[in-house]
């Protein structure tokens, strides 16, 4: 999979060279390009924003630099992903959907967002998805893009050591996962549930399913079908 990110803070994505993502890039599972939007400006001050039509607080990102940057990146098969507080909810389902794609381009806005015509223009010939990672307000699209890259890339075959670990985790089946334990069996007066040390795999599977349903019901009832 090829990922391209356009941002006014390219250094923000230096972290993509470490951890799982760094290894994936070395192994050729993932190819990531980060591009500075200001490289697509032509004035002395490398201007990327201007005042909003109709007034209002803050500044809006100018369409011209975005047009030039994305013209050079988008292919017919690409999906243009625009993080936005007004976007569709980014869920594990959307992550699974994006993980099957060959090319994703992330447009990281700042200020009050990107001129609306950028998404409108590129939707004429490409798939464009405006996406939000949650109902809280960030200062830009970079944190959201980083979260989405991690959620998507870990679903790419070969990315995570044990594919089994992806199947049983929270949100993969739409429910929260059961609590996890490791050695020691006793810690500060707290014990591991005996069923997990019984060796009875059927009972362990049932216990985990019950715990998953009970946790989802009490913590995230909105996830229940
Ligand atoms: N994904 C994601 C996000 C983002 C996100 C993503 C991309 C950008 C680009 C700029 N920003 C800042 C910004 C904040 C708030 C608003 C709304 N305005 C409405 C009118 O009153 C002022 C405020 C707009 C722009 C972004 C925020 N926030 N939360 C998520 N889950």
CSV table of C-alpha atoms and ligand atoms in Angstrom, one decimal:
chain,number,residue,atom,x,y,z
A,1,UNK,CA,0.0,0.0,0.0
A,2,UNK,CA,1.2,3.5,-0.8
A,3,UNK,CA,0.2,6.4,1.6
A,4,UNK,CA,0.8,10.1,0.8
A,5,UNK,CA,0.4,12.8,3.4
A,6,UNK,CA,0.2,16.5,2.6
A,7,UNK,CA,0.7,18.9,5.6
A,8,UNK,CA,2.3,22.2,6.7
A,9,UNK,CA,4.0,20.2,9.5
A,10,UNK,CA,5.9,17.4,7.7
A,11,UNK,CA,8.2,16.9,10.7
A,12,UNK,CA,5.1,15.8,12.6
A,13,UNK,CA,5.3,12.5,10.7
A,14,UNK,CA,9.0,11.7,11.4
A,15,UNK,CA,7.7,9.3,14.0
A,16,UNK,CA,6.5,7.1,11.1
A,17,UNK,CA,10.1,5.9,10.8
A,18,UNK,CA,10.0,4.1,14.1
A,19,UNK,CA,8.0,1.2,15.6
A,20,UNK,CA,5.9,-1.1,13.5
A,21,UNK,CA,5.5,1.4,10.7
A,22,UNK,CA,9.2,1.8,10.3
A,23,UNK,CA,9.7,-1.9,10.0
A,24,UNK,CA,6.8,-2.2,7.5
A,25,UNK,CA,8.4,0.4,5.4
A,26,UNK,CA,11.8,-1.5,5.5
A,27,UNK,CA,9.9,-4.6,4.5
A,28,UNK,CA,8.2,-2.9,1.6
A,29,UNK,CA,4.7,-3.6,3.1
A,30,UNK,CA,4.0,0.1,3.2
A,31,UNK,CA,5.4,3.0,1.2
A,32,UNK,CA,4.8,6.5,2.8
A,33,UNK,CA,5.5,9.9,1.3
A,34,UNK,CA,5.1,13.1,3.3
A,35,UNK,CA,4.8,16.4,1.4
A,36,UNK,CA,5.0,20.0,2.7
A,37,UNK,CA,2.1,22.0,1.4
A,38,UNK,CA,4.2,25.2,1.4
A,39,UNK,CA,6.3,23.6,-1.4
A,40,UNK,CA,3.2,24.3,-3.6
A,41,UNK,CA,3.0,28.0,-2.9
A,42,UNK,CA,4.7,30.6,-5.1
A,43,UNK,CA,4.7,33.8,-3.0
A,44,UNK,CA,7.6,35.0,-0.9
A,45,UNK,CA,5.8,34.2,2.4
A,46,UNK,CA,4.7,30.7,1.2
A,47,UNK,CA,1.1,31.7,2.1
A,48,UNK,CA,-1.4,28.8,2.6
A,49,UNK,CA,-4.3,30.6,4.3
A,50,UNK,CA,-6.6,33.6,4.0
A,51,UNK,CA,-9.6,35.2,5.6
A,52,UNK,CA,-13.0,33.4,5.3
A,53,UNK,CA,-15.6,34.6,2.8
A,54,UNK,CA,-18.7,35.6,4.8
A,55,UNK,CA,-16.5,36.6,7.8
A,56,UNK,CA,-16.0,34.6,11.0
A,57,UNK,CA,-13.1,33.8,13.2
A,58,UNK,CA,-9.9,32.3,12.1
A,59,UNK,CA,-8.4,31.6,8.6
A,60,UNK,CA,-9.2,29.1,5.9
A,61,UNK,CA,-6.6,27.2,3.8
A,62,UNK,CA,-6.4,28.5,0.2
A,63,UNK,CA,-7.4,26.0,-2.5
A,64,UNK,CA,-4.5,26.7,-5.0
A,65,UNK,CA,-1.7,25.1,-3.1
A,66,UNK,CA,-3.9,22.1,-2.3
A,67,UNK,CA,-4.9,21.8,-6.0
A,68,UNK,CA,-1.2,21.7,-7.1
A,69,UNK,CA,-0.1,19.3,-4.4
A,70,UNK,CA,-3.0,16.9,-5.0
A,71,UNK,CA,-2.7,17.1,-8.8
A,72,UNK,CA,0.7,15.6,-8.4
A,73,UNK,CA,-0.3,12.8,-6.1
A,74,UNK,CA,-3.8,11.5,-6.9
A,75,UNK,CA,-4.1,8.5,-9.3
A,76,UNK,CA,-7.4,7.1,-10.7
A,77,UNK,CA,-7.4,4.4,-8.0
A,78,UNK,CA,-6.5,6.8,-5.1
A,79,UNK,CA,-8.8,7.7,-2.2
A,80,UNK,CA,-8.4,11.3,-1.0
A,81,UNK,CA,-8.9,11.2,2.8
A,82,UNK,CA,-9.7,14.6,4.3
A,83,UNK,CA,-9.7,14.6,8.2
A,84,UNK,CA,-12.4,17.0,9.4
A,85,UNK,CA,-14.5,17.5,12.6
A,86,UNK,CA,-17.5,17.4,10.2
A,87,UNK,CA,-16.5,14.1,8.6
A,88,UNK,CA,-18.0,10.6,8.7
A,89,UNK,CA,-17.0,8.6,11.8
A,90,UNK,CA,-13.7,6.7,11.4
A,91,UNK,CA,-14.4,3.2,12.7
A,92,UNK,CA,-12.7,-0.2,12.6
A,93,UNK,CA,-15.0,-0.9,9.7
A,94,UNK,CA,-13.6,2.1,7.8
A,95,UNK,CA,-10.1,1.1,8.7
A,96,UNK,CA,-10.7,-2.4,7.3
A,97,UNK,CA,-12.2,-0.9,4.2
A,98,UNK,CA,-9.2,1.5,3.7
A,99,UNK,CA,-6.7,-1.4,4.4
A,100,UNK,CA,-7.9,-3.0,1.2
A,101,UNK,CA,-7.0,0.0,-0.9
A,102,UNK,CA,-3.7,0.5,-2.9
A,103,UNK,CA,-3.3,4.3,-2.5
A,104,UNK,CA,-4.5,6.7,0.2
A,105,UNK,CA,-3.7,10.4,0.1
A,106,UNK,CA,-4.3,12.3,3.4
A,107,UNK,CA,-4.9,16.0,3.3
A,108,UNK,CA,-4.1,17.4,6.7
A,109,UNK,CA,-5.8,20.8,7.2
A,110,UNK,CA,-5.1,23.4,9.8
A,111,UNK,CA,-6.7,26.7,10.8
A,112,UNK,CA,-10.5,26.5,10.3
A,113,UNK,CA,-10.0,23.9,7.6
A,114,UNK,CA,-9.5,23.6,3.8
A,115,UNK,CA,-11.5,25.6,1.3
A,116,UNK,CA,-14.5,23.4,0.6
A,117,UNK,CA,-13.9,23.5,-3.2
A,118,UNK,CA,-10.8,21.3,-2.8
A,119,UNK,CA,-12.9,18.3,-1.9
A,120,UNK,CA,-15.6,19.3,-4.4
A,121,UNK,CA,-13.1,19.6,-7.2
A,122,UNK,CA,-11.3,16.3,-6.6
A,123,UNK,CA,-14.6,14.4,-6.1
A,124,UNK,CA,-15.3,15.0,-9.8
A,125,UNK,CA,-12.7,12.3,-10.7
A,126,UNK,CA,-11.7,10.6,-7.5
A,127,UNK,CA,-13.1,9.0,-4.4
A,128,UNK,CA,-13.0,11.6,-1.6
A,129,UNK,CA,-13.8,10.8,2.0
A,130,UNK,CA,-14.1,13.4,4.8
A,131,UNK,CA,-13.5,11.6,8.0
A,132,UNK,CA,-13.5,12.4,11.8
A,133,UNK,CA,-11.7,10.3,14.4
A,134,UNK,CA,-14.1,11.4,17.2
A,135,UNK,CA,-16.5,14.0,18.7
A,136,UNK,CA,-13.8,16.3,20.1
A,137,UNK,CA,-12.0,19.2,18.5
A,138,UNK,CA,-8.3,19.0,17.3
A,139,UNK,CA,-6.2,21.8,15.9
A,140,UNK,CA,-5.6,20.1,12.6
A,141,UNK,CA,-5.7,16.9,10.6
A,142,UNK,CA,-2.2,15.5,11.6
A,143,UNK,CA,-3.1,13.7,14.8
A,144,UNK,CA,-6.2,12.2,13.1
A,145,UNK,CA,-4.1,11.1,10.1
A,146,UNK,CA,-1.5,9.5,12.4
A,147,UNK,CA,-4.3,7.6,14.2
A,148,UNK,CA,-5.8,6.4,10.9
A,149,UNK,CA,-2.5,5.4,9.4
A,150,UNK,CA,-1.8,3.2,12.5
A,151,UNK,CA,-5.4,1.7,12.5
A,152,UNK,CA,-5.2,1.0,8.8
A,153,UNK,CA,-1.6,-0.2,8.5
A,154,UNK,CA,-1.9,-2.8,11.3
A,155,UNK,CA,-4.6,-4.6,9.3
A,156,UNK,CA,-2.3,-5.0,6.2
A,157,UNK,CA,-1.4,-8.7,6.0
A,158,UNK,CA,2.2,-9.2,7.4
A,159,UNK,CA,2.1,-6.1,9.5
A,160,UNK,CA,1.3,-7.6,12.8
A,161,UNK,CA,3.3,-10.6,14.0
A,162,UNK,CA,0.3,-12.7,15.1
A,163,UNK,CA,-2.7,-12.1,12.9
A,164,UNK,CA,-4.8,-13.9,15.5
A,165,UNK,CA,-4.3,-10.9,17.8
A,166,UNK,CA,-6.2,-8.7,15.4
A,167,UNK,CA,-9.2,-10.9,15.3
A,168,UNK,CA,-9.8,-11.0,19.1
A,169,UNK,CA,-9.3,-7.3,19.9
A,170,UNK,CA,-11.8,-4.6,20.7
A,171,UNK,CA,-14.0,-3.3,17.9
A,172,UNK,CA,-12.9,-6.1,15.5
A,173,UNK,CA,-16.2,-7.9,16.1
A,174,UNK,CA,-17.9,-4.7,17.1
A,175,UNK,CA,-17.6,-5.4,20.9
A,176,UNK,CA,-15.0,-4.5,23.5
A,177,UNK,CA,-12.5,-7.2,24.2
A,178,UNK,CA,-12.3,-9.2,27.5
A,179,UNK,CA,-9.7,-8.1,30.1
A,180,UNK,CA,-6.2,-9.5,29.6
A,181,UNK,CA,-3.8,-10.9,32.2
A,182,UNK,CA,-0.2,-12.3,32.4
A,183,UNK,CA,2.2,-13.5,35.0
A,184,UNK,CA,2.4,-13.3,38.0
A,185,UNK,CA,-0.8,-15.2,39.1
A,186,UNK,CA,-0.9,-13.0,42.2
A,187,UNK,CA,-0.1,-9.3,42.2
A,188,UNK,CA,-0.7,-6.8,45.1
A,189,UNK,CA,-3.4,-9.1,46.4
A,190,UNK,CA,-5.1,-9.4,43.0
A,191,UNK,CA,-5.6,-12.8,41.3
A,192,UNK,CA,-6.0,-13.9,37.7
A,193,UNK,CA,-9.5,-15.4,37.0
A,194,UNK,CA,-9.0,-19.1,37.7
A,195,UNK,CA,-10.7,-20.1,34.4
A,196,UNK,CA,-7.8,-18.6,32.5
A,197,UNK,CA,-5.4,-21.0,34.2
A,198,UNK,CA,-7.7,-24.0,33.9
A,199,UNK,CA,-6.5,-25.1,30.4
A,200,UNK,CA,-10.1,-25.6,29.5
A,201,UNK,CA,-10.2,-23.8,26.2
A,202,UNK,CA,-13.9,-24.1,25.7
A,203,UNK,CA,-14.6,-22.5,29.1
A,204,UNK,CA,-11.9,-19.8,28.5
A,205,UNK,CA,-13.6,-19.0,25.1
A,206,UNK,CA,-17.0,-18.7,26.8
A,207,UNK,CA,-15.6,-16.6,29.7
A,208,UNK,CA,-14.1,-14.2,27.3
A,209,UNK,CA,-17.3,-13.9,25.2
A,210,UNK,CA,-19.3,-13.3,28.4
A,211,UNK,CA,-16.8,-10.7,29.6
A,212,UNK,CA,-16.8,-9.0,26.2
A,213,UNK,CA,-20.6,-8.7,26.2
A,214,UNK,CA,-20.7,-7.6,29.8
A,215,UNK,CA,-18.0,-4.9,29.3
A,216,UNK,CA,-19.7,-3.6,26.1
A,217,UNK,CA,-23.1,-3.5,27.8
A,218,UNK,CA,-21.7,-1.4,30.7
A,219,UNK,CA,-19.0,0.7,29.0
A,220,UNK,CA,-20.2,1.1,25.3
A,221,UNK,CA,-23.9,0.1,25.0
A,222,UNK,CA,-23.9,2.1,21.8
A,223,UNK,CA,-21.8,-0.6,20.2
A,224,UNK,CA,-24.5,-3.3,20.8
A,225,UNK,CA,-26.4,-4.5,17.7
B,1,LIG,N1,-10.4,14.1,12.0
B,1,LIG,C1,-10.6,15.0,12.7
B,1,LIG,C2,-10.9,16.0,13.7
B,1,LIG,C3,-10.6,17.3,13.7
B,1,LIG,C4,-9.9,18.2,12.7
B,1,LIG,C5,-9.5,17.7,11.5
B,1,LIG,C6,-8.9,18.5,10.6
B,1,LIG,C7,-8.8,19.9,10.9
B,1,LIG,C8,-8.3,21.0,10.1
B,1,LIG,C9,-8.4,22.1,10.9
B,1,LIG,N2,-8.9,21.7,12.1
B,1,LIG,C10,-9.2,22.6,13.2
B,1,LIG,C11,-10.6,22.9,13.3
B,1,LIG,C12,-11.3,22.8,14.5
B,1,LIG,C13,-12.6,23.1,14.6
B,1,LIG,C14,-13.4,23.4,13.5
B,1,LIG,C15,-14.8,23.7,13.6
B,1,LIG,N3,-15.1,25.1,13.5
B,1,LIG,C16,-16.6,25.3,13.3
B,1,LIG,C17,-16.9,26.7,13.4
B,1,LIG,O1,-16.5,27.3,14.6
B,1,LIG,C18,-15.1,27.2,14.7
B,1,LIG,C19,-14.6,25.7,14.7
B,1,LIG,C20,-12.7,23.5,12.3
B,1,LIG,C21,-11.3,23.2,12.2
B,1,LIG,C22,-9.2,20.4,12.1
B,1,LIG,C23,-9.7,19.6,13.1
B,1,LIG,N4,-11.0,17.8,14.9
B,1,LIG,N5,-11.6,16.8,15.6
B,1,LIG,C24,-11.5,15.6,14.9
B,1,LIG,N6,-12.1,14.4,15.3
